[in-house]
């Protein structure tokens, strides 16, 4: 709007990449994302990519990680199962 341009306290518009710190893009951690996620542009800086990155970092040998995997499975499968039962 024209009145927003008159105020000096507003920052000019910048590309979305400007808000991401440069050191976050040069991450030292190994990239465990599947090839499909890389092609779609999902990184840990997006909502879906953050969940994917978190889930791919779980280790099946650790009991806490196994518990978290079950919690994630129930969290994402419960709405689909609820709708399926509701339709029957």
mmCIF file with all atom_site columns, N, CA, C and O in Angstrom, residues 2 6 8 13-14 17 36 42-43 47 53-54 57 76-77 79-81 83-84 86 88:
data_model
loop_
_atom_site.group_PDB
_atom_site.id
_atom_site.type_symbol
_atom_site.label_atom_id
_atom_site.label_alt_id
_atom_site.label_comp_id
_atom_site.label_asym_id
_atom_site.label_entity_id
_atom_site.label_seq_id
_atom_site.pdbx_PDB_ins_code
_atom_site.Cartn_x
_atom_site.Cartn_y
_atom_site.Cartn_z
_atom_site.occupancy
_atom_site.B_iso_or_equiv
_atom_site.pdbx_formal_charge
_atom_site.auth_seq_id
_atom_site.auth_comp_id
_atom_site.auth_asym_id
_atom_site.auth_atom_id
_atom_site.pdbx_PDB_model_num
ATOM 1  N N  . UNK A 1 2  ? 0.313   2.340   -0.419 1.00 0.00 ? 2  UNK A N  1
ATOM 2  C CA . UNK A 1 2  ? 1.119   3.553   -0.562 1.00 0.00 ? 2  UNK A CA 1
ATOM 3  C C  . UNK A 1 2  ? 1.550   4.115   0.787  1.00 0.00 ? 2  UNK A C  1
ATOM 4  O O  . UNK A 1 2  ? 2.619   4.671   0.910  1.00 0.00 ? 2  UNK A O  1
ATOM 5  N N  . UNK A 1 6  ? 5.642   5.015   2.787  1.00 0.00 ? 6  UNK A N  1
ATOM 6  C CA . UNK A 1 6  ? 6.028   6.294   3.368  1.00 0.00 ? 6  UNK A CA 1
ATOM 7  C C  . UNK A 1 6  ? 6.713   6.124   4.721  1.00 0.00 ? 6  UNK A C  1
ATOM 8  O O  . UNK A 1 6  ? 7.512   6.957   5.117  1.00 0.00 ? 6  UNK A O  1
ATOM 9  N N  . UNK A 1 8  ? 9.307   4.873   7.373  1.00 0.00 ? 8  UNK A N  1
ATOM 10 C CA . UNK A 1 8  ? 10.713  4.510   7.283  1.00 0.00 ? 8  UNK A CA 1
ATOM 11 C C  . UNK A 1 8  ? 11.082  3.297   8.105  1.00 0.00 ? 8  UNK A C  1
ATOM 12 O O  . UNK A 1 8  ? 12.169  2.758   7.968  1.00 0.00 ? 8  UNK A O  1
ATOM 13 N N  . UNK A 1 13 ? 11.086  -5.132  0.664  1.00 0.00 ? 13 UNK A N  1
ATOM 14 C CA . UNK A 1 13 ? 10.850  -6.532  0.356  1.00 0.00 ? 13 UNK A CA 1
ATOM 15 C C  . UNK A 1 13 ? 12.132  -7.163  -0.165 1.00 0.00 ? 13 UNK A C  1
ATOM 16 O O  . UNK A 1 13 ? 12.874  -6.570  -0.934 1.00 0.00 ? 13 UNK A O  1
ATOM 17 N N  . UNK A 1 14 ? 12.368  -8.392  0.284  1.00 0.00 ? 14 UNK A N  1
ATOM 18 C CA . UNK A 1 14 ? 13.556  -9.132  -0.120 1.00 0.00 ? 14 UNK A CA 1
ATOM 19 C C  . UNK A 1 14 ? 13.141  -10.541 -0.499 1.00 0.00 ? 14 UNK A C  1
ATOM 20 O O  . UNK A 1 14 ? 12.066  -10.984 -0.132 1.00 0.00 ? 14 UNK A O  1
ATOM 21 N N  . UNK A 1 17 ? 14.814  -16.231 0.513  1.00 0.00 ? 17 UNK A N  1
ATOM 22 C CA . UNK A 1 17 ? 16.071  -16.811 0.948  1.00 0.00 ? 17 UNK A CA 1
ATOM 23 C C  . UNK A 1 17 ? 16.834  -15.883 1.885  1.00 0.00 ? 17 UNK A C  1
ATOM 24 O O  . UNK A 1 17 ? 17.693  -16.315 2.636  1.00 0.00 ? 17 UNK A O  1
ATOM 25 N N  . UNK A 1 36 ? 13.461  -38.344 -4.028 1.00 0.00 ? 36 UNK A N  1
ATOM 26 C CA . UNK A 1 36 ? 12.206  -37.667 -4.360 1.00 0.00 ? 36 UNK A CA 1
ATOM 27 C C  . UNK A 1 36 ? 12.071  -36.358 -3.592 1.00 0.00 ? 36 UNK A C  1
ATOM 28 O O  . UNK A 1 36 ? 11.602  -35.357 -4.124 1.00 0.00 ? 36 UNK A O  1
ATOM 29 N N  . UNK A 1 42 ? 12.263  -30.288 -0.885 1.00 0.00 ? 42 UNK A N  1
ATOM 30 C CA . UNK A 1 42 ? 12.004  -30.356 0.548  1.00 0.00 ? 42 UNK A CA 1
ATOM 31 C C  . UNK A 1 42 ? 13.324  -30.368 1.304  1.00 0.00 ? 42 UNK A C  1
ATOM 32 O O  . UNK A 1 42 ? 14.163  -31.234 1.108  1.00 0.00 ? 42 UNK A O  1
ATOM 33 N N  . UNK A 1 43 ? 13.509  -29.396 2.143  1.00 0.00 ? 43 UNK A N  1
ATOM 34 C CA . UNK A 1 43 ? 14.682  -29.362 3.010  1.00 0.00 ? 43 UNK A CA 1
ATOM 35 C C  . UNK A 1 43 ? 14.178  -29.190 4.438  1.00 0.00 ? 43 UNK A C  1
ATOM 36 O O  . UNK A 1 43 ? 12.985  -29.081 4.679  1.00 0.00 ? 43 UNK A O  1
ATOM 37 N N  . UNK A 1 47 ? 8.159   -27.012 6.219  1.00 0.00 ? 47 UNK A N  1
ATOM 38 C CA . UNK A 1 47 ? 7.421   -27.765 7.239  1.00 0.00 ? 47 UNK A CA 1
ATOM 39 C C  . UNK A 1 47 ? 7.467   -29.263 6.973  1.00 0.00 ? 47 UNK A C  1
ATOM 40 O O  . UNK A 1 47 ? 7.785   -30.054 7.863  1.00 0.00 ? 47 UNK A O  1
ATOM 41 N N  . UNK A 1 53 ? 13.051  -34.784 7.580  1.00 0.00 ? 53 UNK A N  1
ATOM 42 C CA . UNK A 1 53 ? 14.430  -34.778 8.081  1.00 0.00 ? 53 UNK A CA 1
ATOM 43 C C  . UNK A 1 53 ? 14.500  -35.364 9.488  1.00 0.00 ? 53 UNK A C  1
ATOM 44 O O  . UNK A 1 53 ? 15.413  -36.125 9.809  1.00 0.00 ? 53 UNK A O  1
ATOM 45 N N  . UNK A 1 54 ? 13.528  -35.020 10.321 1.00 0.00 ? 54 UNK A N  1
ATOM 46 C CA . UNK A 1 54 ? 13.496  -35.557 11.684 1.00 0.00 ? 54 UNK A CA 1
ATOM 47 C C  . UNK A 1 54 ? 13.299  -37.069 11.665 1.00 0.00 ? 54 UNK A C  1
ATOM 48 O O  . UNK A 1 54 ? 14.002  -37.805 12.355 1.00 0.00 ? 54 UNK A O  1
ATOM 49 N N  . UNK A 1 57 ? 16.287  -39.111 10.581 1.00 0.00 ? 57 UNK A N  1
ATOM 50 C CA . UNK A 1 57 ? 17.398  -39.102 11.524 1.00 0.00 ? 57 UNK A CA 1
ATOM 51 C C  . UNK A 1 57 ? 17.218  -40.051 12.696 1.00 0.00 ? 57 UNK A C  1
ATOM 52 O O  . UNK A 1 57 ? 18.099  -40.177 13.535 1.00 0.00 ? 57 UNK A O  1
ATOM 53 N N  . UNK A 1 76 ? 0.165   -39.576 12.340 1.00 0.00 ? 76 UNK A N  1
ATOM 54 C CA . UNK A 1 76 ? -0.176  -39.360 10.938 1.00 0.00 ? 76 UNK A CA 1
ATOM 55 C C  . UNK A 1 76 ? -1.196  -40.364 10.410 1.00 0.00 ? 76 UNK A C  1
ATOM 56 O O  . UNK A 1 76 ? -1.894  -40.082 9.437  1.00 0.00 ? 76 UNK A O  1
ATOM 57 N N  . UNK A 1 77 ? -1.297  -41.548 11.017 1.00 0.00 ? 77 UNK A N  1
ATOM 58 C CA . UNK A 1 77 ? -2.245  -42.551 10.535 1.00 0.00 ? 77 UNK A CA 1
ATOM 59 C C  . UNK A 1 77 ? -3.618  -42.415 11.188 1.00 0.00 ? 77 UNK A C  1
ATOM 60 O O  . UNK A 1 77 ? -4.620  -42.832 10.602 1.00 0.00 ? 77 UNK A O  1
ATOM 61 N N  . UNK A 1 79 ? -5.773  -39.835 11.747 1.00 0.00 ? 79 UNK A N  1
ATOM 62 C CA . UNK A 1 79 ? -6.846  -39.158 11.001 1.00 0.00 ? 79 UNK A CA 1
ATOM 63 C C  . UNK A 1 79 ? -7.361  -39.973 9.813  1.00 0.00 ? 79 UNK A C  1
ATOM 64 O O  . UNK A 1 79 ? -8.566  -40.013 9.566  1.00 0.00 ? 79 UNK A O  1
ATOM 65 N N  . UNK A 1 80 ? -6.470  -40.650 9.109  1.00 0.00 ? 80 UNK A N  1
ATOM 66 C CA . UNK A 1 80 ? -6.910  -41.465 7.974  1.00 0.00 ? 80 UNK A CA 1
ATOM 67 C C  . UNK A 1 80 ? -7.757  -42.640 8.442  1.00 0.00 ? 80 UNK A C  1
ATOM 68 O O  . UNK A 1 80 ? -8.790  -42.954 7.833  1.00 0.00 ? 80 UNK A O  1
ATOM 69 N N  . UNK A 1 81 ? -7.351  -43.294 9.525  1.00 0.00 ? 81 UNK A N  1
ATOM 70 C CA . UNK A 1 81 ? -8.142  -44.400 10.060 1.00 0.00 ? 81 UNK A CA 1
ATOM 71 C C  . UNK A 1 81 ? -9.487  -43.924 10.596 1.00 0.00 ? 81 UNK A C  1
ATOM 72 O O  . UNK A 1 81 ? -10.502 -44.596 10.428 1.00 0.00 ? 81 UNK A O  1
ATOM 73 N N  . UNK A 1 83 ? -11.272 -41.373 9.520  1.00 0.00 ? 83 UNK A N  1
ATOM 74 C CA . UNK A 1 83 ? -12.144 -41.103 8.365  1.00 0.00 ? 83 UNK A CA 1
ATOM 75 C C  . UNK A 1 83 ? -12.603 -42.400 7.726  1.00 0.00 ? 83 UNK A C  1
ATOM 76 O O  . UNK A 1 83 ? -13.770 -42.536 7.326  1.00 0.00 ? 83 UNK A O  1
ATOM 77 N N  . UNK A 1 84 ? -11.713 -43.390 7.636  1.00 0.00 ? 84 UNK A N  1
ATOM 78 C CA . UNK A 1 84 ? -12.085 -44.679 7.069  1.00 0.00 ? 84 UNK A CA 1
ATOM 79 C C  . UNK A 1 84 ? -13.188 -45.328 7.902  1.00 0.00 ? 84 UNK A C  1
ATOM 80 O O  . UNK A 1 84 ? -14.180 -45.829 7.339  1.00 0.00 ? 84 UNK A O  1
ATOM 81 N N  . UNK A 1 86 ? -15.265 -43.827 9.859  1.00 0.00 ? 86 UNK A N  1
ATOM 82 C CA . UNK A 1 86 ? -16.441 -42.979 9.799  1.00 0.00 ? 86 UNK A CA 1
ATOM 83 C C  . UNK A 1 86 ? -17.237 -43.221 8.506  1.00 0.00 ? 86 UNK A C  1
ATOM 84 O O  . UNK A 1 86 ? -18.468 -43.174 8.497  1.00 0.00 ? 86 UNK A O  1
ATOM 85 N N  . UNK A 1 88 ? -17.363 -46.077 6.891  1.00 0.00 ? 88 UNK A N  1
ATOM 86 C CA . UNK A 1 88 ? -17.954 -47.427 6.909  1.00 0.00 ? 88 UNK A CA 1
ATOM 87 C C  . UNK A 1 88 ? -19.186 -47.442 7.712  1.00 0.00 ? 88 UNK A C  1
ATOM 88 O O  . UNK A 1 88 ? -20.043 -47.385 8.108  1.00 0.00 ? 88 UNK A O  1
#
